[in-house]
Short mmCIF file of C-alpha atoms in Angstrom, two decimals:
data_model
loop_
_atom_site.label_atom_id
_atom_site.label_comp_id
_atom_site.label_asym_id
_atom_site.label_seq_id
_atom_site.Cartn_x
_atom_site.Cartn_y
_atom_site.Cartn_z
CA UNK A 102 -39.33 43.59 -98.89
CA UNK A 103 -39.45 46.80 -96.85
CA UNK A 104 -38.60 46.31 -93.23
CA UNK A 105 -37.18 42.84 -93.61
CA UNK A 106 -33.60 41.93 -92.78
CA UNK A 107 -31.51 41.81 -95.95
CA UNK A 108 -29.22 38.77 -96.12
CA UNK A 109 -26.44 37.90 -98.54
CA UNK A 110 -25.25 34.29 -98.64
CA UNK A 111 -21.72 33.22 -99.60
CA UNK A 112 -21.12 29.72 -100.98
CA UNK A 113 -18.46 27.61 -102.64
CA UNK A 114 -20.25 24.32 -103.27
CA UNK A 115 -23.54 22.45 -103.43
CA UNK A 116 -25.41 24.82 -101.16
CA UNK A 117 -27.49 22.45 -99.03
CA UNK A 118 -27.55 24.96 -96.17
CA UNK A 119 -28.31 27.68 -98.72
CA UNK A 120 -31.37 25.66 -99.74
CA UNK A 121 -32.59 25.71 -96.15
CA UNK A 122 -32.41 29.52 -96.22
CA UNK A 123 -34.12 29.73 -99.60
CA UNK A 124 -36.93 27.46 -98.40
CA UNK A 125 -37.41 29.54 -95.26
CA UNK A 126 -37.29 32.87 -97.12
CA UNK A 127 -39.92 31.67 -99.60
CA UNK A 128 -42.48 31.91 -96.79
CA UNK A 129 -43.95 35.42 -96.50
CA UNK A 130 -43.74 35.15 -92.71
CA UNK A 131 -39.93 34.88 -92.84
CA UNK A 132 -38.16 37.83 -91.23
CA UNK A 133 -35.34 38.00 -93.77
CA UNK A 134 -34.88 38.07 -97.53
CA UNK A 135 -32.01 36.53 -99.44
CA UNK A 136 -30.88 39.44 -101.59
CA UNK A 137 -28.04 37.65 -103.38
CA UNK A 138 -25.96 34.49 -103.43
CA UNK A 139 -22.25 34.98 -104.14
CA UNK A 140 -19.77 32.22 -104.94
CA UNK A 141 -16.03 32.09 -105.50
CA UNK A 142 -16.59 29.10 -107.80
CA UNK A 143 -18.55 29.38 -111.04
CA UNK A 144 -19.52 25.69 -111.00
CA UNK A 145 -21.00 25.73 -107.48
CA UNK A 146 -24.37 23.96 -107.62
CA UNK A 147 -25.65 26.42 -105.03
CA UNK A 148 -25.78 29.02 -107.81
CA UNK A 149 -28.32 26.82 -109.61
CA UNK A 150 -30.35 26.54 -106.42
CA UNK A 151 -30.39 30.32 -106.13
CA UNK A 152 -31.36 30.86 -109.77
CA UNK A 153 -34.17 28.34 -109.41
CA UNK A 154 -35.46 30.41 -106.50
CA UNK A 155 -35.23 33.64 -108.49
CA UNK A 156 -32.34 35.00 -106.42
CA UNK A 157 -29.59 37.17 -107.92
CA UNK A 158 -26.23 35.42 -108.17
CA UNK A 159 -22.67 36.65 -108.56
CA UNK A 160 -19.37 34.86 -109.10
CA UNK A 161 -16.07 36.33 -107.97
CA UNK A 162 -13.17 33.91 -108.39
CA UNK A 163 -10.36 34.14 -105.88
CA UNK A 164 -8.05 32.93 -108.65
CA UNK A 165 -8.37 36.32 -110.32
CA UNK A 166 -6.64 38.04 -107.42
CA UNK A 167 -3.00 38.07 -106.38
CA UNK A 168 -3.64 37.72 -102.66
CA UNK A 169 -6.30 37.08 -100.05
CA UNK A 170 -6.57 40.75 -99.07
CA UNK A 171 -7.36 42.02 -102.56
CA UNK A 172 -9.94 39.27 -103.07
CA UNK A 173 -11.67 40.07 -99.79
CA UNK A 174 -11.69 43.79 -100.59
CA UNK A 175 -13.39 43.01 -103.91
CA UNK A 176 -15.85 40.71 -102.12
CA UNK A 177 -16.77 43.52 -99.75
CA UNK A 178 -17.58 45.77 -102.71
CA UNK A 179 -19.80 43.14 -104.31
CA UNK A 180 -21.56 42.26 -101.04
CA UNK A 181 -22.12 45.85 -99.94
CA UNK A 182 -23.87 46.69 -103.21
CA UNK A 183 -26.80 44.68 -101.80
CA UNK A 184 -26.86 46.69 -98.54
CA UNK A 185 -26.94 43.58 -96.32
CA UNK A 186 -27.94 43.57 -92.68
CA UNK A 187 -26.61 40.03 -92.39
CA UNK A 188 -23.92 38.04 -94.22
CA UNK A 189 -24.23 34.25 -94.05
CA UNK A 190 -21.41 31.80 -94.79
CA UNK A 191 -22.98 28.62 -96.17
CA UNK A 192 -20.06 26.43 -97.16
CA UNK A 193 -17.87 29.33 -98.26
CA UNK A 194 -14.50 27.59 -98.33
CA UNK A 195 -12.19 30.54 -97.86
CA UNK A 196 -10.29 31.69 -94.79
CA UNK A 197 -11.38 35.30 -94.33
CA UNK A 198 -8.98 38.16 -93.71
CA UNK A 199 -9.20 40.16 -90.48
CA UNK A 200 -10.30 43.21 -92.47
CA UNK A 201 -13.25 41.34 -93.95
CA UNK A 202 -14.30 39.96 -90.58
CA UNK A 203 -14.07 43.37 -88.92
CA UNK A 204 -16.11 44.98 -91.69
CA UNK A 205 -19.04 42.65 -90.96
CA UNK A 206 -18.45 42.23 -87.23
CA UNK A 207 -21.63 41.32 -85.40
CA UNK A 208 -23.52 40.52 -88.61
CA UNK A 209 -21.49 37.63 -90.03
CA UNK A 210 -22.68 34.08 -89.31
CA UNK A 211 -21.15 30.67 -89.96
CA UNK A 212 -22.05 27.09 -89.16
CA UNK A 213 -19.49 24.48 -88.13
CA UNK A 214 -20.06 20.69 -88.03
CA UNK A 215 -19.06 20.10 -84.43
CA UNK A 216 -20.11 21.05 -80.93
CA UNK A 217 -17.71 23.96 -80.62
CA UNK A 218 -15.23 24.53 -79.09
CA UNK A 219 -14.56 20.88 -79.94
CA UNK A 220 -13.00 20.10 -83.32
CA UNK A 221 -12.30 23.43 -84.92
CA UNK A 222 -11.09 23.00 -88.49
CA UNK A 223 -11.62 20.05 -90.83
CA UNK A 224 -12.58 16.35 -90.63
CA UNK A 225 -14.78 16.91 -87.59
CA UNK A 226 -16.91 13.78 -87.99
CA UNK A 227 -13.97 11.39 -88.13
CA UNK A 228 -12.29 13.19 -85.26
CA UNK A 229 -15.39 12.75 -83.10
CA UNK A 230 -15.47 9.04 -83.94
CA UNK A 231 -11.75 8.60 -83.30
CA UNK A 232 -12.13 10.25 -79.90
CA UNK A 233 -14.89 7.82 -78.90
CA UNK A 234 -17.38 10.63 -78.29
CA UNK A 235 -20.98 9.74 -77.46
CA UNK A 236 -22.38 12.73 -79.32
CA UNK A 237 -21.52 15.11 -82.13
CA UNK A 238 -23.37 17.98 -83.75
CA UNK A 239 -23.31 21.43 -85.28
CA UNK A 240 -22.86 24.98 -84.03
CA UNK A 241 -23.98 28.29 -85.51
CA UNK A 242 -21.63 31.06 -84.42
CA UNK A 243 -20.71 34.65 -85.06
CA UNK A 244 -17.52 34.94 -87.08
CA UNK A 245 -14.45 36.53 -85.52
CA UNK A 246 -10.82 36.61 -86.58
CA UNK A 247 -10.16 33.26 -84.87
CA UNK A 248 -11.01 30.40 -87.25
CA UNK A 249 -14.15 28.64 -85.96
CA UNK A 250 -13.58 30.55 -82.73
CA UNK A 251 -16.39 33.10 -82.73
CA UNK A 252 -18.99 32.96 -79.95
CA UNK A 253 -21.52 30.14 -80.40
CA UNK A 254 -25.18 31.03 -80.87
CA UNK A 255 -27.00 27.70 -81.05
CA UNK A 256 -26.02 24.03 -81.06
CA UNK A 257 -27.81 20.81 -81.93
CA UNK A 258 -26.42 17.39 -81.06
CA UNK A 259 -26.81 13.94 -82.55
CA UNK A 260 -25.97 10.67 -80.81
CA UNK A 261 -23.02 8.70 -82.15
CA UNK A 262 -24.22 5.18 -82.78
CA UNK A 263 -22.26 1.91 -82.73
CA UNK A 264 -20.68 1.25 -86.11
CA UNK A 265 -21.14 4.85 -87.26
CA UNK A 266 -19.06 6.03 -90.20
CA UNK A 267 -18.01 9.60 -90.80
CA UNK A 268 -20.38 9.71 -93.79
CA UNK A 269 -23.40 8.48 -91.82
CA UNK A 270 -22.65 10.87 -88.99
CA UNK A 271 -22.19 13.77 -91.40
CA UNK A 272 -25.63 13.09 -92.90
CA UNK A 273 -27.37 13.24 -89.52
CA UNK A 274 -25.46 16.37 -88.53
CA UNK A 275 -26.45 18.05 -91.80
CA UNK A 276 -30.13 17.53 -90.98
CA UNK A 277 -29.56 19.51 -87.78
CA UNK A 278 -27.61 22.19 -89.63
CA UNK A 279 -30.62 22.79 -91.87
CA UNK A 280 -32.72 23.19 -88.75
CA UNK A 281 -30.62 25.54 -86.63
CA UNK A 282 -28.98 27.81 -89.20
CA UNK A 283 -32.19 29.45 -90.52
CA UNK A 284 -33.38 29.67 -86.92
CA UNK A 285 -30.33 31.71 -85.90
CA UNK A 286 -30.82 33.97 -88.91
CA UNK A 287 -34.44 34.53 -87.90
CA UNK A 288 -33.40 35.48 -84.36
CA UNK A 289 -30.98 38.01 -85.84
CA UNK A 290 -33.59 39.34 -88.26
CA UNK A 291 -36.07 39.79 -85.42
CA UNK A 292 -33.55 41.88 -83.49
CA UNK A 293 -33.35 39.27 -80.73
CA UNK A 294 -29.73 38.23 -81.31
CA UNK A 295 -26.49 40.17 -81.06
CA UNK A 296 -22.81 39.73 -80.33
CA UNK A 297 -21.63 41.49 -77.18
CA UNK A 298 -17.85 41.34 -76.93
CA UNK A 299 -16.97 37.64 -76.97
CA UNK A 300 -20.46 36.57 -75.88
CA UNK A 301 -23.88 36.20 -77.48
CA UNK A 302 -27.01 37.88 -76.23
CA UNK A 303 -30.45 36.44 -77.05
CA UNK A 304 -33.60 38.21 -75.92
CA UNK A 305 -31.54 40.48 -73.68
CA UNK A 306 -29.78 37.65 -71.82
CA UNK A 307 -26.24 36.37 -72.24
CA UNK A 308 -26.13 32.79 -73.49
CA UNK A 309 -23.75 30.16 -72.09
CA UNK A 310 -20.39 30.20 -73.83
CA UNK A 311 -21.42 27.10 -75.77
CA UNK A 312 -24.55 28.85 -77.03
CA UNK A 313 -28.18 27.77 -76.75
CA UNK A 314 -28.58 24.00 -76.89
CA UNK A 315 -31.55 22.62 -78.80
CA UNK A 316 -32.85 19.11 -78.25
#
């Protein structure tokens, strides 16, 4: 719709975070539209979610390219055809090249299942349990060339309970992901959120380096 922030969402799998964006965007009061959902895997269930919501989908398989750079260059072409203001990674399981990240600098968001800077990378829930942490959570952050190292925007924590398993913890964290990721996108769409160097500014004020913490 005219005047709304145009978002493109990249996925590789089931798309549960994508669904949170689709649900939010279905409300006329939402400040952004999901213009397209793009996957590197043709069997990603998130594509079905998008089609059910009437959203355009595209598949671009990384297996059709000889290297990461050529795939990312092709991705940029596909994404830019939708003239996005915002690019959202929602379980897109590819390490992005520096050129891709620079192209979308300041308008590329990701969510990570930990309270960054803790537990960058994989297996975050088990790592939090193994460390004996009292809490765990999720972080929405701007994407930079450092893997899971971009400046945090917003975090939500969950308590780690006695006898927790990685699976149980992951489920509770996912609930918070669905809450904070669309919120961060709305802040961006409203013009309230931007990346300033290696920091995040919200409503004209620099956030703590861990981002805004939500209860």
